[in-house]
PDB file of C-alpha atoms in Angstrom:
ATOM      1  CA  UNK A1114    -122.990 -52.617 149.967  1.00 70.00           C
ATOM      2  CA  UNK A1115    -122.873 -49.311 151.871  1.00 73.00           C
ATOM      3  CA  UNK A1116    -122.580 -47.423 148.578  1.00 78.00           C
ATOM      4  CA  UNK A1117    -125.627 -49.218 147.212  1.00 82.00           C
ATOM      5  CA  UNK A1118    -127.622 -48.369 150.353  1.00 81.00           C
ATOM      6  CA  UNK A1119    -126.526 -44.735 150.130  1.00 79.00           C
ATOM      7  CA  UNK A1120    -127.489 -44.634 146.437  1.00 81.00           C
ATOM      8  CA  UNK A1121    -130.917 -46.162 147.135  1.00 82.00           C
ATOM      9  CA  UNK A1122    -131.492 -43.761 150.043  1.00 80.00           C
ATOM     10  CA  UNK A1123    -130.900 -40.735 147.818  1.00 82.00           C
ATOM     11  CA  UNK A1124    -132.935 -42.247 144.960  1.00 84.00           C
ATOM     12  CA  UNK A1125    -135.916 -42.693 147.315  1.00 86.00           C
ATOM     13  CA  UNK A1126    -136.012 -38.969 148.126  1.00 84.00           C
ATOM     14  CA  UNK A1127    -139.460 -37.576 147.363  1.00 84.00           C
ATOM     15  CA  UNK A1128    -138.179 -34.740 145.197  1.00 82.00           C
ATOM     16  CA  UNK A1129    -136.143 -37.141 143.045  1.00 83.00           C
ATOM     17  CA  UNK A1130    -139.046 -39.603 142.760  1.00 86.00           C
ATOM     18  CA  UNK A1131    -141.445 -36.821 141.689  1.00 86.00           C
ATOM     19  CA  UNK A1132    -138.964 -35.542 139.099  1.00 84.00           C
ATOM     20  CA  UNK A1133    -138.352 -39.029 137.741  1.00 84.00           C
ATOM     21  CA  UNK A1134    -142.082 -39.800 137.550  1.00 86.00           C
ATOM     22  CA  UNK A1135    -142.742 -36.546 135.696  1.00 85.00           C
ATOM     23  CA  UNK A1136    -140.014 -37.403 133.172  1.00 83.00           C
ATOM     24  CA  UNK A1137    -141.367 -40.938 132.931  1.00 82.00           C
ATOM     25  CA  UNK A1138    -144.882 -39.700 132.104  1.00 84.00           C
ATOM     26  CA  UNK A1139    -143.845 -36.995 129.648  1.00 83.00           C
ATOM     27  CA  UNK A1140    -140.861 -38.531 127.851  1.00 79.00           C
ATOM     28  CA  UNK A1141    -142.016 -42.125 128.223  1.00 77.00           C
ATOM     29  CA  UNK A1142    -145.495 -41.220 127.053  1.00 80.00           C
ATOM     30  CA  UNK A1143    -144.183 -39.476 123.954  1.00 83.00           C
ATOM     31  CA  UNK A1144    -141.879 -42.385 123.086  1.00 79.00           C
ATOM     32  CA  UNK A1145    -144.720 -44.841 123.650  1.00 78.00           C
ATOM     33  CA  UNK A1146    -146.977 -42.965 121.239  1.00 79.00           C
ATOM     34  CA  UNK A1147    -144.205 -42.821 118.657  1.00 78.00           C
ATOM     35  CA  UNK A1148    -143.174 -46.480 118.914  1.00 76.00           C
ATOM     36  CA  UNK A1149    -146.399 -48.258 119.867  1.00 73.00           C
ATOM     37  CA  UNK A1150    -149.009 -45.716 118.774  1.00 72.00           C
ATOM     38  CA  UNK A1151    -150.295 -47.675 115.743  1.00 74.00           C
ATOM     39  CA  UNK A1152    -150.543 -50.901 117.764  1.00 71.00           C
ATOM     40  CA  UNK A1153    -152.474 -49.113 120.522  1.00 68.00           C
ATOM     41  CA  UNK A1154    -154.902 -47.523 118.045  1.00 72.00           C
ATOM     42  CA  UNK A1155    -155.558 -50.875 116.410  1.00 71.00           C
ATOM     43  CA  UNK A1156    -155.954 -52.618 119.773  1.00 70.00           C
ATOM     44  CA  UNK A1157    -153.086 -55.008 119.097  1.00 69.00           C
ATOM     45  CA  UNK A1158    -151.872 -55.437 122.682  1.00 71.00           C
ATOM     46  CA  UNK A1159    -149.640 -58.475 122.705  1.00 75.00           C
ATOM     47  CA  UNK A1160    -147.400 -59.484 125.614  1.00 76.00           C
ATOM     48  CA  UNK A1161    -144.411 -58.169 123.704  1.00 76.00           C
ATOM     49  CA  UNK A1162    -146.087 -54.780 123.232  1.00 74.00           C
ATOM     50  CA  UNK A1163    -146.849 -54.515 126.954  1.00 78.00           C
ATOM     51  CA  UNK A1164    -143.208 -55.236 127.792  1.00 83.00           C
ATOM     52  CA  UNK A1165    -142.025 -52.659 125.255  1.00 81.00           C
ATOM     53  CA  UNK A1166    -144.329 -50.006 126.744  1.00 81.00           C
ATOM     54  CA  UNK A1167    -143.143 -50.855 130.286  1.00 82.00           C
ATOM     55  CA  UNK A1168    -139.475 -50.536 129.271  1.00 83.00           C
ATOM     56  CA  UNK A1169    -140.177 -47.315 127.377  1.00 81.00           C
ATOM     57  CA  UNK A1170    -141.630 -45.817 130.575  1.00 82.00           C
ATOM     58  CA  UNK A1171    -138.991 -47.312 132.886  1.00 83.00           C
ATOM     59  CA  UNK A1172    -135.891 -46.085 131.047  1.00 85.00           C
ATOM     60  CA  UNK A1173    -136.617 -42.307 131.431  1.00 82.00           C
ATOM     61  CA  UNK A1174    -137.367 -42.908 135.126  1.00 85.00           C
ATOM     62  CA  UNK A1175    -134.058 -44.699 135.691  1.00 86.00           C
ATOM     63  CA  UNK A1176    -132.010 -42.185 133.676  1.00 85.00           C
ATOM     64  CA  UNK A1177    -133.499 -39.215 135.557  1.00 84.00           C
ATOM     65  CA  UNK A1178    -132.984 -40.913 138.921  1.00 86.00           C
ATOM     66  CA  UNK A1179    -129.385 -41.886 138.153  1.00 86.00           C
ATOM     67  CA  UNK A1180    -128.454 -38.386 136.948  1.00 83.00           C
ATOM     68  CA  UNK A1181    -130.106 -36.736 139.986  1.00 82.00           C
ATOM     69  CA  UNK A1182    -128.324 -39.045 142.428  1.00 83.00           C
ATOM     70  CA  UNK A1183    -124.989 -38.449 140.666  1.00 83.00           C
ATOM     71  CA  UNK A1184    -125.380 -34.658 140.956  1.00 77.00           C
ATOM     72  CA  UNK A1185    -126.274 -34.851 144.659  1.00 76.00           C
ATOM     73  CA  UNK A1186    -123.372 -37.186 145.432  1.00 74.00           C
ATOM     74  CA  UNK A1187    -120.939 -34.900 143.571  1.00 72.00           C
ATOM     75  CA  UNK A1188    -122.084 -31.850 145.562  1.00 66.00           C
ATOM     76  CA  UNK A1189    -121.847 -33.776 148.815  1.00 67.00           C
ATOM     77  CA  UNK A1190    -118.308 -34.944 148.039  1.00 66.00           C
ATOM     78  CA  UNK A1191    -117.283 -31.368 147.198  1.00 59.00           C
ATOM     79  CA  UNK A1192    -118.873 -30.107 150.420  1.00 55.00           C
ATOM     80  CA  UNK A1193    -117.135 -32.751 152.523  1.00 62.00           C
ATOM     81  CA  UNK A1194    -113.774 -31.986 150.890  1.00 58.00           C
ATOM     82  CA  UNK A1195    -114.136 -28.269 151.675  1.00 54.00           C
ATOM     83  CA  UNK A1196    -115.267 -29.025 155.216  1.00 55.00           C
ATOM     84  CA  UNK A1197    -112.314 -31.366 155.854  1.00 61.00           C
ATOM     85  CA  UNK A1198    -109.912 -28.718 154.500  1.00 56.00           C
ATOM     86  CA  UNK A1199    -111.295 -26.139 156.915  1.00 54.00           C
ATOM     87  CA  UNK A1200    -111.162 -28.634 159.763  1.00 60.00           C
ATOM     88  CA  UNK A1201    -107.502 -29.410 159.010  1.00 60.00           C
ATOM     89  CA  UNK A1202    -106.724 -25.685 159.145  1.00 56.00           C
ATOM     90  CA  UNK A1203    -108.464 -25.352 162.498  1.00 55.00           C
ATOM     91  CA  UNK A1204    -106.767 -28.515 163.736  1.00 59.00           C
ATOM     92  CA  UNK A1205    -103.393 -26.973 162.879  1.00 54.00           C
ATOM     93  CA  UNK A1206    -104.347 -23.896 164.902  1.00 52.00           C
ATOM     94  CA  UNK A1207    -105.413 -26.150 167.772  1.00 51.00           C
ATOM     95  CA  UNK A1208    -102.058 -27.937 167.723  1.00 52.00           C
ATOM     96  CA  UNK A1209    -100.041 -24.720 167.972  1.00 52.00           C
ATOM     97  CA  UNK A1210    -102.393 -22.201 169.626  1.00 51.00           C
ATOM     98  CA  UNK A1211     -99.738 -20.318 171.566  1.00 55.00           C
ATOM     99  CA  UNK A1212     -97.776 -19.572 168.386  1.00 63.00           C
ATOM    100  CA  UNK A1213    -100.569 -17.332 167.109  1.00 68.00           C
ATOM    101  CA  UNK A1214    -100.199 -13.948 168.847  1.00 79.00           C
ATOM    102  CA  UNK A1215    -103.678 -12.771 167.890  1.00 83.00           C
ATOM    103  CA  UNK A1216    -107.068 -14.027 169.085  1.00 87.00           C
ATOM    104  CA  UNK A1217    -108.733 -16.625 166.850  1.00 87.00           C
ATOM    105  CA  UNK A1218    -112.218 -17.879 167.725  1.00 89.00           C
ATOM    106  CA  UNK A1219    -115.052 -19.806 166.096  1.00 90.00           C
ATOM    107  CA  UNK A1220    -118.723 -19.279 166.988  1.00 93.00           C
ATOM    108  CA  UNK A1221    -121.583 -21.462 165.750  1.00 91.00           C
ATOM    109  CA  UNK A1222    -124.664 -19.841 164.211  1.00 89.00           C
ATOM    110  CA  UNK A1223    -126.588 -20.631 167.393  1.00 91.00           C
ATOM    111  CA  UNK A1224    -124.142 -18.389 169.295  1.00 93.00           C
ATOM    112  CA  UNK A1225    -122.137 -21.165 170.970  1.00 94.00           C
ATOM    113  CA  UNK A1226    -118.369 -20.737 171.249  1.00 94.00           C
ATOM    114  CA  UNK A1227    -116.742 -23.652 169.396  1.00 90.00           C
ATOM    115  CA  UNK A1228    -113.036 -22.746 169.585  1.00 88.00           C
ATOM    116  CA  UNK A1229    -110.726 -20.113 171.093  1.00 89.00           C
ATOM    117  CA  UNK A1230    -106.925 -20.080 171.093  1.00 87.00           C
ATOM    118  CA  UNK A1231    -104.791 -18.979 174.047  1.00 85.00           C
ATOM    119  CA  UNK A1232    -104.494 -15.405 172.752  1.00 88.00           C
ATOM    120  CA  UNK A1233    -108.286 -15.139 172.947  1.00 90.00           C
ATOM    121  CA  UNK A1234    -108.313 -15.491 176.745  1.00 91.00           C
ATOM    122  CA  UNK A1235    -108.784 -11.746 177.445  1.00 92.00           C
ATOM    123  CA  UNK A1236    -111.836 -11.742 175.168  1.00 92.00           C
ATOM    124  CA  UNK A1237    -113.417 -14.918 176.542  1.00 93.00           C
ATOM    125  CA  UNK A1238    -112.720 -13.725 180.099  1.00 91.00           C
ATOM    126  CA  UNK A1239    -114.358 -10.358 179.438  1.00 89.00           C
ATOM    127  CA  UNK A1240    -117.389 -12.114 177.931  1.00 91.00           C
ATOM    128  CA  UNK A1241    -117.475 -14.696 180.699  1.00 91.00           C
ATOM    129  CA  UNK A1242    -117.626 -17.636 178.271  1.00 93.00           C
ATOM    130  CA  UNK A1243    -115.749 -20.869 177.713  1.00 93.00           C
ATOM    131  CA  UNK A1244    -115.963 -23.465 174.949  1.00 92.00           C
ATOM    132  CA  UNK A1245    -119.587 -24.566 174.622  1.00 92.00           C
ATOM    133  CA  UNK A1246    -121.067 -21.445 176.233  1.00 94.00           C
ATOM    134  CA  UNK A1247    -123.249 -18.962 174.422  1.00 94.00           C
ATOM    135  CA  UNK A1248    -121.793 -15.597 173.383  1.00 93.00           C
ATOM    136  CA  UNK A1249    -123.880 -12.662 174.714  1.00 93.00           C
ATOM    137  CA  UNK A1250    -126.827 -12.210 172.361  1.00 92.00           C
ATOM    138  CA  UNK A1251    -126.234  -8.493 171.710  1.00 92.00           C
ATOM    139  CA  UNK A1252    -122.584  -9.026 170.769  1.00 92.00           C
ATOM    140  CA  UNK A1253    -123.421 -12.064 168.622  1.00 92.00           C
ATOM    141  CA  UNK A1254    -125.996  -9.996 166.755  1.00 92.00           C
ATOM    142  CA  UNK A1255    -123.358  -7.336 166.053  1.00 91.00           C
ATOM    143  CA  UNK A1256    -120.915 -10.001 164.840  1.00 92.00           C
ATOM    144  CA  UNK A1257    -123.475 -11.491 162.441  1.00 90.00           C
ATOM    145  CA  UNK A1258    -124.367  -8.058 161.043  1.00 91.00           C
ATOM    146  CA  UNK A1259    -120.684  -7.171 160.643  1.00 90.00           C
ATOM    147  CA  UNK A1260    -119.982 -10.466 158.858  1.00 89.00           C
ATOM    148  CA  UNK A1261    -122.910  -9.862 156.479  1.00 88.00           C
ATOM    149  CA  UNK A1262    -121.732  -6.338 155.604  1.00 85.00           C
ATOM    150  CA  UNK A1263    -119.851  -5.753 152.359  1.00 77.00           C
ATOM    151  CA  UNK A1264    -117.006  -5.431 153.017  1.00 77.00           C
ATOM    152  CA  UNK A1265    -117.005  -7.073 156.437  1.00 76.00           C
ATOM    153  CA  UNK A1266    -116.495  -4.604 159.295  1.00 86.00           C
ATOM    154  CA  UNK A1267    -114.877  -5.032 162.695  1.00 88.00           C
ATOM    155  CA  UNK A1268    -116.584  -5.117 166.085  1.00 90.00           C
ATOM    156  CA  UNK A1269    -114.728  -3.676 169.077  1.00 90.00           C
ATOM    157  CA  UNK A1270    -114.648  -5.742 172.273  1.00 90.00           C
ATOM    158  CA  UNK A1271    -113.400  -4.258 175.572  1.00 87.00           C
ATOM    159  CA  UNK A1272    -111.517  -6.418 178.076  1.00 85.00           C
ATOM    160  CA  UNK A1273    -110.459  -4.372 181.081  1.00 84.00           C
ATOM    161  CA  UNK A1274    -107.960  -1.801 179.798  1.00 83.00           C
ATOM    162  CA  UNK A1275    -107.581  -3.636 176.480  1.00 87.00           C
ATOM    163  CA  UNK A1276    -109.617  -3.088 173.330  1.00 89.00           C
ATOM    164  CA  UNK A1277    -109.776  -5.665 170.537  1.00 89.00           C
ATOM    165  CA  UNK A1278    -110.941  -5.162 166.965  1.00 88.00           C
ATOM    166  CA  UNK A1279    -112.687  -8.430 166.016  1.00 89.00           C
ATOM    167  CA  UNK A1280    -113.272  -9.217 162.349  1.00 88.00           C
ATOM    168  CA  UNK A1281    -116.052 -11.808 161.889  1.00 89.00           C
ATOM    169  CA  UNK A1282    -115.827 -13.901 158.715  1.00 86.00           C
ATOM    170  CA  UNK A1283    -118.710 -16.127 157.627  1.00 85.00           C
ATOM    171  CA  UNK A1284    -117.696 -19.391 155.974  1.00 74.00           C
ATOM    172  CA  UNK A1285    -120.088 -20.078 153.036  1.00 73.00           C
ATOM    173  CA  UNK A1286    -121.933 -23.338 153.423  1.00 73.00           C
ATOM    174  CA  UNK A1287    -121.016 -23.882 157.064  1.00 77.00           C
ATOM    175  CA  UNK A1288    -122.807 -23.068 160.279  1.00 83.00           C
ATOM    176  CA  UNK A1289    -120.211 -20.915 162.028  1.00 87.00           C
ATOM    177  CA  UNK A1290    -118.305 -17.619 162.047  1.00 89.00           C
ATOM    178  CA  UNK A1291    -114.535 -17.342 162.314  1.00 87.00           C
ATOM    179  CA  UNK A1292    -113.417 -14.403 164.463  1.00 89.00           C
ATOM    180  CA  UNK A1293    -109.991 -12.783 164.058  1.00 86.00           C
ATOM    181  CA  UNK A1294    -108.971 -10.304 166.746  1.00 86.00           C
ATOM    182  CA  UNK A1295    -106.321  -7.587 166.933  1.00 86.00           C
ATOM    183  CA  UNK A1296    -105.294  -5.657 170.051  1.00 87.00           C
ATOM    184  CA  UNK A1297    -105.863  -1.988 169.205  1.00 85.00           C
ATOM    185  CA  UNK A1298    -105.412  -0.619 172.731  1.00 82.00           C
ATOM    186  CA  UNK A1299    -102.196   1.260 171.896  1.00 76.00           C
ATOM    187  CA  UNK A1300    -103.562   2.603 168.607  1.00 72.00           C
ATOM    188  CA  UNK A1301    -106.645   4.016 170.344  1.00 70.00           C
ATOM    189  CA  UNK A1302    -104.490   5.601 173.065  1.00 65.00           C
ATOM    190  CA  UNK A1303    -102.273   7.280 170.482  1.00 64.00           C
ATOM    191  CA  UNK A1304    -105.293   8.663 168.624  1.00 65.00           C
ATOM    192  CA  UNK A1305    -106.815  10.086 171.802  1.00 63.00           C
ATOM    193  CA  UNK A1306    -103.762  11.578 173.487  1.00 65.00           C
ATOM    194  CA  UNK A1307    -101.068  12.288 170.866  1.00 65.00           C
ATOM    195  CA  UNK A1308     -99.481  15.120 172.874  1.00 69.00           C
ATOM    196  CA  UNK A1309     -99.125  12.949 175.974  1.00 67.00           C
ATOM    197  CA  UNK A1310     -97.549  10.041 174.102  1.00 66.00           C
ATOM    198  CA  UNK A1311     -93.833   9.607 174.942  1.00 70.00           C
ATOM    199  CA  UNK A1312     -93.211   8.297 171.430  1.00 74.00           C
ATOM    200  CA  UNK A1313     -93.002  10.416 168.247  1.00 79.00           C
ATOM    201  CA  UNK A1314     -96.420  10.950 166.661  1.00 76.00           C
ATOM    202  CA  UNK A1315     -96.685  12.624 163.242  1.00 81.00           C
ATOM    203  CA  UNK A1316     -99.331  12.926 160.546  1.00 81.00           C
ATOM    204  CA  UNK A1317     -98.552  13.310 156.825  1.00 86.00           C
ATOM    205  CA  UNK A1318    -100.876  14.407 154.039  1.00 86.00           C
ATOM    206  CA  UNK A1319    -101.120  12.318 150.875  1.00 86.00           C
ATOM    207  CA  UNK A1320     -98.529  14.517 149.131  1.00 88.00           C
TER     208      UNK A1320
END
């Protein structure tokens, strides 16, 4: 019964009804002229002819509606399957957050923080946000621009003495960004002060 209700709900969509009516008028009209044209011209409108005309118009409407509903249902099933796969991946991260040494976050397209693992604490602390809070508008704008770039680029986030390179990744078809962070504090220090680094620092040319 629920499937029938869902089918009828989609079939009643205005766009589908308009498409089906257009097909009904065009295809049904042509078939009516071909099959009942002589009877119409001669004015021979019996009850049987009226029923034949009604069925000739109804069949294109039903076929168009059924095919449109089938396409929409197929796309919805595919979308739900992809969404559930992504949710299972995030659920696995949620179950073992402390096993991931790098920050992993998810931000909705309205700027709200949806998820952050334990390694993300320096970032969320620096931003002053917790789950459900809005990420600062300026930073969120940078993240969206970086995610839209081709290829995606990183956004640096400072947290006290630490610096994180955050790679925002947009998930097609879903209203959020996944953020993957890497602590680049040591790398930046080495680049700035190579002669003061207690560890060996060398640079090789391509040859």
